[in-house]
mmCIF file of N, CA, C and O in Angstrom:
data_model
loop_
_atom_site.group_PDB
_atom_site.id
_atom_site.type_symbol
_atom_site.label_atom_id
_atom_site.label_comp_id
_atom_site.label_asym_id
_atom_site.label_seq_id
_atom_site.Cartn_x
_atom_site.Cartn_y
_atom_site.Cartn_z
ATOM 1 N N MET A 105 -37.016 32.964 29.938
ATOM 2 C CA MET A 105 -36.402 31.656 28.454
ATOM 3 C C MET A 105 -36.472 30.531 29.425
ATOM 4 O O MET A 105 -35.727 29.771 30.426
ATOM 5 N N SER A 106 -36.914 29.157 28.594
ATOM 6 C CA SER A 106 -36.431 27.701 28.801
ATOM 7 C C SER A 106 -35.787 27.138 28.747
ATOM 8 O O SER A 106 -34.925 27.880 27.275
ATOM 9 N N GLU A 107 -35.270 26.325 29.661
ATOM 10 C CA GLU A 107 -33.885 25.430 29.154
ATOM 11 C C GLU A 107 -33.998 24.131 27.758
ATOM 12 O O GLU A 107 -35.231 24.138 27.552
ATOM 13 N N ILE A 108 -33.361 24.682 27.093
ATOM 14 C CA ILE A 108 -33.759 23.012 25.722
ATOM 15 C C ILE A 108 -33.137 22.112 26.074
ATOM 16 O O ILE A 108 -32.389 21.741 26.981
ATOM 17 N N GLU A 109 -33.888 21.168 26.273
ATOM 18 C CA GLU A 109 -33.724 20.106 26.563
ATOM 19 C C GLU A 109 -32.080 19.206 25.713
ATOM 20 O O GLU A 109 -32.036 19.139 24.774
ATOM 21 N N PRO A 110 -31.513 18.120 27.038
ATOM 22 C CA PRO A 110 -30.200 17.507 26.775
ATOM 23 C C PRO A 110 -30.959 16.834 25.214
ATOM 24 O O PRO A 110 -30.116 16.501 24.279
ATOM 25 N N CYS A 111 -32.347 16.432 25.233
ATOM 26 C CA CYS A 111 -32.505 15.303 23.424
ATOM 27 C C CYS A 111 -31.942 16.476 22.502
ATOM 28 O O CYS A 111 -31.433 15.865 21.224
ATOM 29 N N CYS A 112 -32.791 17.046 22.446
ATOM 30 C CA CYS A 112 -32.774 18.399 21.336
ATOM 31 C C CYS A 112 -31.171 19.135 21.336
ATOM 32 O O CYS A 112 -31.268 18.645 19.712
ATOM 33 N N GLN A 113 -30.897 18.891 22.002
ATOM 34 C CA GLN A 113 -28.994 19.696 21.657
ATOM 35 C C GLN A 113 -28.467 18.199 20.969
ATOM 36 O O GLN A 113 -27.952 18.147 20.741
ATOM 37 N N GLN A 114 -28.900 16.837 21.191
ATOM 38 C CA GLN A 114 -28.261 16.013 20.762
ATOM 39 C C GLN A 114 -28.574 15.495 19.469
ATOM 40 O O GLN A 114 -27.779 15.443 18.595
ATOM 41 N N CYS A 115 -29.982 15.851 19.274
ATOM 42 C CA CYS A 115 -30.341 15.589 18.352
ATOM 43 C C CYS A 115 -30.007 16.399 16.758
ATOM 44 O O CYS A 115 -29.581 16.619 15.771
ATOM 45 N N SER A 116 -30.021 17.513 18.014
ATOM 46 C CA SER A 116 -29.381 18.971 16.725
ATOM 47 C C SER A 116 -27.427 18.450 16.551
ATOM 48 O O SER A 116 -27.089 19.132 15.127
ATOM 49 N N ARG A 117 -27.102 18.214 16.932
ATOM 50 C CA ARG A 117 -25.889 17.892 16.650
ATOM 51 C C ARG A 117 -25.934 16.803 16.322
ATOM 52 O O ARG A 117 -24.506 16.862 14.603
ATOM 53 N N GLN A 118 -26.711 15.759 16.206
ATOM 54 C CA GLN A 118 -26.474 14.569 14.629
ATOM 55 C C GLN A 118 -26.790 15.092 13.692
ATOM 56 O O GLN A 118 -26.352 14.768 13.048
ATOM 57 N N TYR A 119 -27.726 16.184 13.834
ATOM 58 C CA TYR A 119 -28.617 16.376 12.328
ATOM 59 C C TYR A 119 -27.318 17.242 11.391
ATOM 60 O O TYR A 119 -27.370 17.466 11.051
ATOM 61 N N ASN A 120 -26.398 18.584 12.678
ATOM 62 C CA ASN A 120 -25.678 19.027 11.161
ATOM 63 C C ASN A 120 -24.366 17.902 11.543
ATOM 64 O O ASN A 120 -23.934 18.800 9.965
ATOM 65 N N LYS A 121 -23.991 16.990 11.960
ATOM 66 C CA LYS A 121 -22.824 16.423 11.741
ATOM 67 C C LYS A 121 -23.237 15.506 9.844
ATOM 68 O O LYS A 121 -22.739 15.341 9.412
ATOM 69 N N LEU A 122 -24.777 15.265 10.526
ATOM 70 C CA LEU A 122 -25.245 14.066 9.110
ATOM 71 C C LEU A 122 -25.387 15.365 8.061
ATOM 72 O O LEU A 122 -24.962 15.057 6.794
ATOM 73 N N LEU A 123 -25.679 16.747 7.895
ATOM 74 C CA LEU A 123 -25.992 17.556 7.012
ATOM 75 C C LEU A 123 -24.670 17.640 6.321
ATOM 76 O O LEU A 123 -24.441 17.425 5.301
ATOM 77 N N SER A 124 -23.140 17.652 7.099
ATOM 78 C CA SER A 124 -22.279 17.926 6.865
ATOM 79 C C SER A 124 -21.758 17.218 5.871
ATOM 80 O O SER A 124 -20.940 17.696 5.006
ATOM 81 N N THR A 125 -21.990 15.914 6.463
ATOM 82 C CA THR A 125 -21.764 14.668 5.514
ATOM 83 C C THR A 125 -22.424 14.355 4.365
ATOM 84 O O THR A 125 -21.648 14.219 3.361
ATOM 85 N N TYR A 126 -23.818 14.493 4.175
ATOM 86 C CA TYR A 126 -24.333 15.048 3.477
ATOM 87 C C TYR A 126 -23.887 15.982 1.950
ATOM 88 O O TYR A 126 -23.832 15.561 0.928
ATOM 89 N N TRP A 127 -23.607 17.426 2.604
ATOM 90 C CA TRP A 127 -23.367 18.327 1.434
ATOM 91 C C TRP A 127 -21.281 17.752 0.798
ATOM 92 O O TRP A 127 -21.340 17.657 -0.177
ATOM 93 N N TYR A 128 -20.072 17.292 1.828
ATOM 94 C CA TYR A 128 -19.454 16.401 1.390
ATOM 95 C C TYR A 128 -19.665 15.564 0.697
ATOM 96 O O TYR A 128 -18.874 15.563 -0.304
ATOM 97 N N GLN A 129 -20.509 14.554 0.579
ATOM 98 C CA GLN A 129 -20.606 13.614 -0.420
ATOM 99 C C GLN A 129 -21.420 14.058 -1.914
ATOM 100 O O GLN A 129 -21.052 14.173 -2.970
ATOM 101 N N ARG A 130 -22.212 15.320 -1.644
ATOM 102 C CA ARG A 130 -22.486 15.888 -2.717
ATOM 103 C C ARG A 130 -21.225 16.517 -3.956
ATOM 104 O O ARG A 130 -21.354 16.306 -4.375
ATOM 105 N N ARG A 131 -20.130 16.569 -2.570
ATOM 106 C CA ARG A 131 -19.437 17.612 -3.474
ATOM 107 C C ARG A 131 -18.750 16.248 -3.916
ATOM 108 O O ARG A 131 -17.563 16.512 -5.456
ATOM 109 N N GLN A 132 -18.665 15.335 -3.646
ATOM 110 C CA GLN A 132 -17.664 14.107 -4.166
ATOM 111 C C GLN A 132 -18.121 13.425 -5.517
ATOM 112 O O GLN A 132 -17.619 13.712 -6.235
ATOM 113 N N ILE A 133 -19.439 13.434 -5.025
ATOM 114 C CA ILE A 133 -20.078 12.786 -6.309
ATOM 115 C C ILE A 133 -20.180 13.675 -7.331
ATOM 116 O O ILE A 133 -20.140 13.624 -8.881
ATOM 117 N N ARG A 134 -20.160 15.099 -7.440
ATOM 118 C CA ARG A 134 -20.184 16.725 -8.334
ATOM 119 C C ARG A 134 -18.882 16.258 -9.026
ATOM 120 O O ARG A 134 -18.596 16.324 -10.276
ATOM 121 N N LYS A 135 -18.027 16.104 -8.395
ATOM 122 C CA LYS A 135 -15.754 15.647 -9.056
ATOM 123 C C LYS A 135 -16.380 14.201 -9.744
ATOM 124 O O LYS A 135 -15.469 13.792 -10.836
ATOM 125 N N MET A 136 -17.106 13.280 -9.641
ATOM 126 C CA MET A 136 -17.018 12.102 -10.070
ATOM 127 C C MET A 136 -18.022 12.510 -11.320
ATOM 128 O O MET A 136 -17.121 11.984 -12.594
ATOM 129 N N ARG A 137 -18.706 13.389 -11.661
ATOM 130 C CA ARG A 137 -19.901 12.869 -12.645
ATOM 131 C C ARG A 137 -18.990 13.629 -13.524
ATOM 132 O O ARG A 137 -18.387 14.032 -14.555
ATOM 133 N N LYS A 138 -18.237 15.264 -13.080
ATOM 134 C CA LYS A 138 -17.252 15.653 -13.949
ATOM 135 C C LYS A 138 -15.891 15.151 -14.649
ATOM 136 O O LYS A 138 -15.402 14.890 -15.903
ATOM 137 N N ALA A 139 -15.781 14.139 -13.844
ATOM 138 C CA ALA A 139 -14.522 12.986 -14.067
ATOM 139 C C ALA A 139 -15.200 12.497 -15.336
ATOM 140 O O ALA A 139 -14.254 11.933 -16.076
ATOM 141 N N PHE A 140 -16.203 11.389 -15.064
ATOM 142 C CA PHE A 140 -16.586 10.317 -16.167
ATOM 143 C C PHE A 140 -17.126 11.003 -17.074
ATOM 144 O O PHE A 140 -17.123 10.694 -18.164
ATOM 145 N N ALA A 141 -17.963 12.630 -16.989
ATOM 146 C CA ALA A 141 -17.868 13.236 -17.873
ATOM 147 C C ALA A 141 -16.468 13.613 -19.164
ATOM 148 O O ALA A 141 -16.601 13.281 -19.943
ATOM 149 N N ALA A 142 -15.557 13.901 -18.842
ATOM 150 C CA ALA A 142 -14.417 14.172 -19.538
ATOM 151 C C ALA A 142 -13.857 12.747 -20.292
ATOM 152 O O ALA A 142 -13.574 12.823 -20.518
ATOM 153 N N ILE A 143 -13.976 11.812 -19.321
ATOM 154 C CA ILE A 143 -13.164 10.000 -19.729
ATOM 155 C C ILE A 143 -14.172 9.628 -20.791
ATOM 156 O O ILE A 143 -14.006 9.465 -22.035
ATOM 157 N N GLU A 144 -15.760 10.226 -20.489
ATOM 158 C CA GLU A 144 -16.528 9.772 -21.691
ATOM 159 C C GLU A 144 -16.309 10.767 -23.136
ATOM 160 O O GLU A 144 -16.118 9.958 -24.538
ATOM 161 N N CYS A 145 -16.010 11.682 -22.774
ATOM 162 C CA CYS A 145 -15.809 12.860 -23.779
ATOM 163 C C CYS A 145 -14.109 12.070 -24.081
ATOM 164 O O CYS A 145 -14.545 12.224 -25.458
ATOM 165 N N ALA A 146 -12.953 12.258 -24.025
ATOM 166 C CA ALA A 146 -12.134 11.495 -24.353
ATOM 167 C C ALA A 146 -12.386 10.458 -25.618
ATOM 168 O O ALA A 146 -11.555 9.758 -26.378
ATOM 169 N N LEU A 147 -13.012 8.995 -24.845
ATOM 170 C CA LEU A 147 -12.888 7.871 -25.546
ATOM 171 C C LEU A 147 -14.228 7.750 -26.594
ATOM 172 O O LEU A 147 -13.782 7.408 -27.808
ATOM 173 N N THR A 148 -15.527 8.290 -26.494
ATOM 174 C CA THR A 148 -15.602 8.868 -28.077
ATOM 175 C C THR A 148 -15.445 9.970 -28.403
ATOM 176 O O THR A 148 -16.016 9.546 -29.746
ATOM 177 N N HIS A 149 -14.859 11.377 -28.792
ATOM 178 C CA HIS A 149 -15.009 12.128 -29.849
ATOM 179 C C HIS A 149 -13.342 12.350 -29.587
ATOM 180 O O HIS A 149 -13.045 13.174 -30.527
ATOM 181 N N LYS A 150 -12.030 11.253 -29.057
ATOM 182 C CA LYS A 150 -11.228 11.470 -29.320
ATOM 183 C C LYS A 150 -10.757 13.335 -28.571
ATOM 184 O O LYS A 150 -9.918 13.824 -29.580
ATOM 185 N N CYS A 151 -11.230 13.564 -27.961
ATOM 186 C CA CYS A 151 -10.555 15.254 -27.741
ATOM 187 C C CYS A 151 -9.484 15.263 -26.691
ATOM 188 O O CYS A 151 -9.130 14.339 -25.473
ATOM 189 N N ASP A 152 -8.713 15.936 -26.894
ATOM 190 C CA ASP A 152 -7.092 16.113 -26.313
ATOM 191 C C ASP A 152 -7.450 16.784 -25.275
ATOM 192 O O ASP A 152 -6.592 16.584 -23.987
ATOM 193 N N HIS A 153 -8.327 17.890 -24.743
ATOM 194 C CA HIS A 153 -8.580 18.689 -23.698
ATOM 195 C C HIS A 153 -8.485 17.542 -22.538
ATOM 196 O O HIS A 153 -8.534 17.952 -21.235
ATOM 197 N N ALA A 154 -9.677 16.420 -22.446
ATOM 198 C CA ALA A 154 -10.213 15.901 -21.381
ATOM 199 C C ALA A 154 -8.981 14.804 -21.428
ATOM 200 O O ALA A 154 -9.431 14.060 -20.035
ATOM 201 N N THR A 155 -8.007 14.291 -22.029
ATOM 202 C CA THR A 155 -6.938 13.767 -21.617
ATOM 203 C C THR A 155 -6.215 13.662 -21.019
ATOM 204 O O THR A 155 -5.719 13.138 -20.036
ATOM 205 N N GLU A 156 -5.741 15.185 -20.491
ATOM 206 C CA GLU A 156 -4.951 15.336 -19.474
ATOM 207 C C GLU A 156 -5.230 15.543 -18.126
ATOM 208 O O GLU A 156 -4.844 14.761 -17.305
ATOM 209 N N PHE A 157 -7.127 15.729 -18.472
ATOM 210 C CA PHE A 157 -7.771 15.685 -17.612
ATOM 211 C C PHE A 157 -7.617 14.531 -16.828
ATOM 212 O O PHE A 157 -7.373 14.166 -15.701
ATOM 213 N N ILE A 158 -8.005 12.977 -17.723
ATOM 214 C CA ILE A 158 -7.219 11.807 -17.499
ATOM 215 C C ILE A 158 -6.744 11.534 -16.533
ATOM 216 O O ILE A 158 -6.979 11.127 -15.556
ATOM 217 N N ILE A 159 -5.561 12.457 -17.285
ATOM 218 C CA ILE A 159 -4.087 11.996 -16.449
ATOM 219 C C ILE A 159 -3.958 12.397 -15.184
ATOM 220 O O ILE A 159 -3.433 11.821 -14.088
ATOM 221 N N GLY A 160 -4.445 13.326 -15.298
ATOM 222 C CA GLY A 160 -4.346 14.110 -13.945
ATOM 223 C C GLY A 160 -5.498 13.730 -12.128
ATOM 224 O O GLY A 160 -5.357 13.535 -11.766
ATOM 225 N N GLU A 161 -6.604 13.245 -13.393
ATOM 226 C CA GLU A 161 -7.631 12.731 -12.065
ATOM 227 C C GLU A 161 -6.473 11.458 -10.933
ATOM 228 O O GLU A 161 -6.926 11.045 -10.807
ATOM 229 N N CYS A 162 -6.015 10.663 -12.587
ATOM 230 C CA CYS A 162 -5.258 9.244 -12.227
ATOM 231 C C CYS A 162 -4.275 9.345 -11.332
ATOM 232 O O CYS A 162 -4.234 8.926 -10.500
ATOM 233 N N GLU A 163 -3.363 10.693 -11.752
ATOM 234 C CA GLU A 163 -2.416 10.926 -10.426
ATOM 235 C C GLU A 163 -2.893 11.140 -9.237
ATOM 236 O O GLU A 163 -1.942 10.753 -8.457
ATOM 237 N N GLU A 164 -3.826 12.031 -9.361
ATOM 238 C CA GLU A 164 -4.592 12.364 -8.134
ATOM 239 C C GLU A 164 -4.862 10.798 -7.050
ATOM 240 O O GLU A 164 -4.842 11.300 -5.931
ATOM 241 N N HIS A 165 -5.292 10.367 -7.249
ATOM 242 C CA HIS A 165 -5.909 9.181 -6.771
ATOM 243 C C HIS A 165 -4.993 7.715 -6.356
ATOM 244 O O HIS A 165 -5.797 6.970 -6.603
ATOM 245 N N ARG A 166 -3.944 8.101 -7.301
ATOM 246 C CA ARG A 166 -2.953 6.224 -7.005
ATOM 247 C C ARG A 166 -2.611 7.033 -5.473
ATOM 248 O O ARG A 166 -2.913 7.541 -4.813
ATOM 249 N N GLY A 167 -2.898 5.703 -4.786
ATOM 250 C CA GLY A 167 -2.614 5.000 -3.723
ATOM 251 C C GLY A 167 -1.956 4.119 -3.564
ATOM 252 O O GLY A 167 -1.427 3.282 -4.758
ATOM 253 N N ARG A 168 -1.860 3.446 -2.588
ATOM 254 C CA ARG A 168 -1.102 1.995 -2.180
ATOM 255 C C ARG A 168 -1.951 0.801 -2.625
ATOM 256 O O ARG A 168 -1.646 -0.409 -3.170
ATOM 257 N N TYR A 169 -3.233 0.860 -3.185
ATOM 258 C CA TYR A 169 -3.950 -0.003 -4.197
ATOM 259 C C TYR A 169 -3.785 -0.344 -5.654
ATOM 260 O O TYR A 169 -4.421 -0.545 -6.592
ATOM 261 N N GLU A 170 -2.712 1.084 -5.791
ATOM 262 C CA GLU A 170 -1.988 0.678 -7.672
ATOM 263 C C GLU A 170 -1.946 -0.262 -8.092
ATOM 264 O O GLU A 170 -1.182 -0.928 -7.554
ATOM 265 N N GLN A 171 -2.209 -1.347 -8.917
ATOM 266 C CA GLN A 171 -1.614 -2.255 -9.441
ATOM 267 C C GLN A 171 -0.069 -1.654 -10.286
ATOM 268 O O GLN A 171 -0.259 -0.756 -10.634
ATOM 269 N N ARG A 172 0.354 -2.635 -9.828
ATOM 270 C CA ARG A 172 1.830 -2.647 -10.846
ATOM 271 C C ARG A 172 1.929 -3.839 -11.590
ATOM 272 O O ARG A 172 1.650 -4.629 -11.390
ATOM 273 N N CYS A 173 2.568 -3.508 -12.904
ATOM 274 C CA CYS A 173 3.241 -4.891 -13.660
ATOM 275 C C CYS A 173 4.051 -5.520 -12.983
ATOM 276 O O CYS A 173 5.608 -5.303 -12.252
ATOM 277 N N PRO A 174 3.886 -7.165 -13.554
ATOM 278 C CA PRO A 174 5.125 -7.974 -12.695
ATOM 279 C C PRO A 174 6.378 -7.650 -12.998
ATOM 280 O O PRO A 174 7.545 -7.496 -11.948
ATOM 281 N N GLY A 175 6.545 -7.349 -14.260
ATOM 282 C CA GLY A 175 7.828 -6.884 -14.168
ATOM 283 C C GLY A 175 8.592 -5.456 -13.739
ATOM 284 O O GLY A 175 9.499 -5.426 -14.262
ATOM 285 N N GLN A 176 8.020 -4.765 -13.161
ATOM 286 C CA GLN A 176 7.839 -3.273 -13.040
ATOM 287 C C GLN A 176 8.857 -2.814 -11.436
ATOM 288 O O GLN A 176 8.972 -3.786 -10.421
ATOM 289 N N ARG A 177 10.121 -2.642 -11.516
ATOM 290 C CA ARG A 177 10.907 -3.093 -10.597
ATOM 291 C C ARG A 177 10.216 -1.272 -9.203
ATOM 292 O O ARG A 177 10.180 -0.056 -10.378
ATOM 293 N N GLU A 178 10.299 -1.426 -8.234
ATOM 294 C CA GLU A 178 10.128 0.237 -7.522
ATOM 295 C C GLU A 178 11.460 0.194 -7.332
ATOM 296 O O GLU A 178 12.474 0.570 -6.776
#
């Protein structure tokens, strides 16, 4: 068998990395679409089951960039 060229190996690694990034982003987009659909349902139809989902999503993504009320103590 012939040797695989180093260029092909490098391109293959780069392709695999880009492919995994692509699939990760597709999963993230799917999660965001689900969240936005639940928010839309809660706002337009006043659905109670979606309200709990929205609160859960907000709690999951809380972080250091969360805005605090000026009068709130830490």
